[in-house]
mmCIF file of C-alpha atoms in Angstrom:
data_model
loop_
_atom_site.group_PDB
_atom_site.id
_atom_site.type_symbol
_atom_site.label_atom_id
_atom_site.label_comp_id
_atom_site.label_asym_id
_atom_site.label_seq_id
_atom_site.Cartn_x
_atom_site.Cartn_y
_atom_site.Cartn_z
ATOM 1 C CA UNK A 9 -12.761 -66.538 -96.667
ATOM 2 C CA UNK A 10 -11.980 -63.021 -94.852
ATOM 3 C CA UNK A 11 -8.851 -62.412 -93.273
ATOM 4 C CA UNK A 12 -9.358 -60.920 -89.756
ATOM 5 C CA UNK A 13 -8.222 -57.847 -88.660
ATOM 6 C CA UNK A 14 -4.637 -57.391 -85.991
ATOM 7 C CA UNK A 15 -5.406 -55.429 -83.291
ATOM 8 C CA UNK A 16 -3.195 -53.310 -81.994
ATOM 9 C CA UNK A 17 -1.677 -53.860 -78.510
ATOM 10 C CA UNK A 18 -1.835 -51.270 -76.026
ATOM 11 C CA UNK A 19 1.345 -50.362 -74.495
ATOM 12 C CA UNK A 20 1.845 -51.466 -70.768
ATOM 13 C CA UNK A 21 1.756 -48.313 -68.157
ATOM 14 C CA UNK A 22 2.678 -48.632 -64.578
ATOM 15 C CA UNK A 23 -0.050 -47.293 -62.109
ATOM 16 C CA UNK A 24 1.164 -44.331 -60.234
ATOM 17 C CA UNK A 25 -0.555 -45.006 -57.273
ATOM 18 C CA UNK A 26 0.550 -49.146 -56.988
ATOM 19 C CA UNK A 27 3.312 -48.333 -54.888
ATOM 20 C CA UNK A 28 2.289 -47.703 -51.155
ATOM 21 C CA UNK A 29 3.911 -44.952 -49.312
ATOM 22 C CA UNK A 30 4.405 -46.785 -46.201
ATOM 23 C CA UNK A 31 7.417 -49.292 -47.646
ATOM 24 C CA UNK A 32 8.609 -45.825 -49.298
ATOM 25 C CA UNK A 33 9.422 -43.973 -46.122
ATOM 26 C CA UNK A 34 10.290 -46.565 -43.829
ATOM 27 C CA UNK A 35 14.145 -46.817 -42.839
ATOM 28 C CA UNK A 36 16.308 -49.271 -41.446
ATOM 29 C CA UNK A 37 15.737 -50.952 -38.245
ATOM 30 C CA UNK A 38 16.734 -49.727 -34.896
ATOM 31 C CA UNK A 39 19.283 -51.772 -33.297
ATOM 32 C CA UNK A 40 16.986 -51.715 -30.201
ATOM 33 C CA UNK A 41 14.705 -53.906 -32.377
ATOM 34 C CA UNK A 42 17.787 -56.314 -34.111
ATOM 35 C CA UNK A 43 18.429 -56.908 -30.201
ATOM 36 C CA UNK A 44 15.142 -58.242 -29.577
ATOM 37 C CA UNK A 45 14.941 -60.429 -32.655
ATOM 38 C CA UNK A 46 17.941 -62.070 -31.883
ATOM 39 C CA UNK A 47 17.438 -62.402 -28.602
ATOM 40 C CA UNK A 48 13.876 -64.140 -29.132
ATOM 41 C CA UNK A 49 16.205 -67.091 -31.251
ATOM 42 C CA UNK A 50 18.674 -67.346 -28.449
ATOM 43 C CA UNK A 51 16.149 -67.489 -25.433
ATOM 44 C CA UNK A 52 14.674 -70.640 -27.523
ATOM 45 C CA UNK A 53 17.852 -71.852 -28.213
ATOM 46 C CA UNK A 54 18.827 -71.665 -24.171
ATOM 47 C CA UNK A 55 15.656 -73.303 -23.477
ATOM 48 C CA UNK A 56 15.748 -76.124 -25.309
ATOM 49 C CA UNK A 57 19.517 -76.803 -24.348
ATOM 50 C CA UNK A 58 18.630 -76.646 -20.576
ATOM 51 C CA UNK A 59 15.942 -78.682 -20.947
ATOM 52 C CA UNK A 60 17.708 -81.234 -22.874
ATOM 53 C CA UNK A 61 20.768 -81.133 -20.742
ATOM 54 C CA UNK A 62 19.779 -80.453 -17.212
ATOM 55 C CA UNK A 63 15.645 -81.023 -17.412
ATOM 56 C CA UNK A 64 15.594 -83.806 -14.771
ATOM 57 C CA UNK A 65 17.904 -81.260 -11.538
ATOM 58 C CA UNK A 66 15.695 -78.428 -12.466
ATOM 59 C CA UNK A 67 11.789 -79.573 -10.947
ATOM 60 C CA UNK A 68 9.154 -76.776 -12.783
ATOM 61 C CA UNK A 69 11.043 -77.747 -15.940
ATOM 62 C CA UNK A 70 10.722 -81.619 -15.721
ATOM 63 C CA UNK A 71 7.138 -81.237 -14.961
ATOM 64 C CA UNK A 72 6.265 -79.159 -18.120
ATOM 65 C CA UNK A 73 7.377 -82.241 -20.245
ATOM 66 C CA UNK A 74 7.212 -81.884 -23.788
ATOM 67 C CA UNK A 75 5.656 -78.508 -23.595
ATOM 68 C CA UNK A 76 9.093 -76.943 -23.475
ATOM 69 C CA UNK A 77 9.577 -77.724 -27.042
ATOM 70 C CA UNK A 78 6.287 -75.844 -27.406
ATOM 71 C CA UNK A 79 8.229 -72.946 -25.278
ATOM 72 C CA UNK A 80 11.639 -72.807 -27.416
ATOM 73 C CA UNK A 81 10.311 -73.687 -30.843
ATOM 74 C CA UNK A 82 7.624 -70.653 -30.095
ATOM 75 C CA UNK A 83 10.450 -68.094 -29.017
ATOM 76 C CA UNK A 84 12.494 -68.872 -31.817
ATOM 77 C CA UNK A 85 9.315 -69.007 -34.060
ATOM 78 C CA UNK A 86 8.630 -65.247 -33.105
ATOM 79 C CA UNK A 87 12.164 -63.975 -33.619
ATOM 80 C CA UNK A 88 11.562 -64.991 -37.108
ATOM 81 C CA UNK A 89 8.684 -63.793 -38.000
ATOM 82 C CA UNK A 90 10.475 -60.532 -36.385
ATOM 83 C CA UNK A 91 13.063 -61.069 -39.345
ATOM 84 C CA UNK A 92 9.751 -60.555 -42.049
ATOM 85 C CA UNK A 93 9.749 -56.826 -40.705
ATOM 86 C CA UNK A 94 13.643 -56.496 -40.291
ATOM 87 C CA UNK A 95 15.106 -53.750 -42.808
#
């Protein structure tokens, strides 16, 4: 029986153009922007506190019910997808 032949293994090159210029050039984020993203987490924060511990004195609030968890849980939701893009 024949022995078969070894190939020989190509050596691995990176692509030069793989890496995209965009992530490259960008720099760290304004503060104006860290501002924002934290405050998005704290407004949800606030807003479920209040609701929690003064929902019933306060009458728009009361009558939203159990969308204010919607209403927090979505601010603080969108500060942290504003972390994804946080450098």
């Amino acid at each position: 029986m024949p022995k078969s032949k070894v190939r020989k293994k190509k050596d691995y090159v990176i692509a030069p153009g793989s890496r995209t210029p965009g992530a490259i050039k960008s720099g760290p984020s304004s503060p104006f922007y860290v501002a924002v993203m934290l405050g998005f987490m704290l407004v949800g924060l606030l807003w479920l506190l209040v609701y929690y511990l003064a929902a019933e004195n306060i009458g728009w609030m009361n009558s939203l019910g159990a969308y204010n968890f919607l209403i927090g849980f979505g601010f603080m939701v969108v500060g942290l997808a504003m972390t994804m893009r946080w450098r």
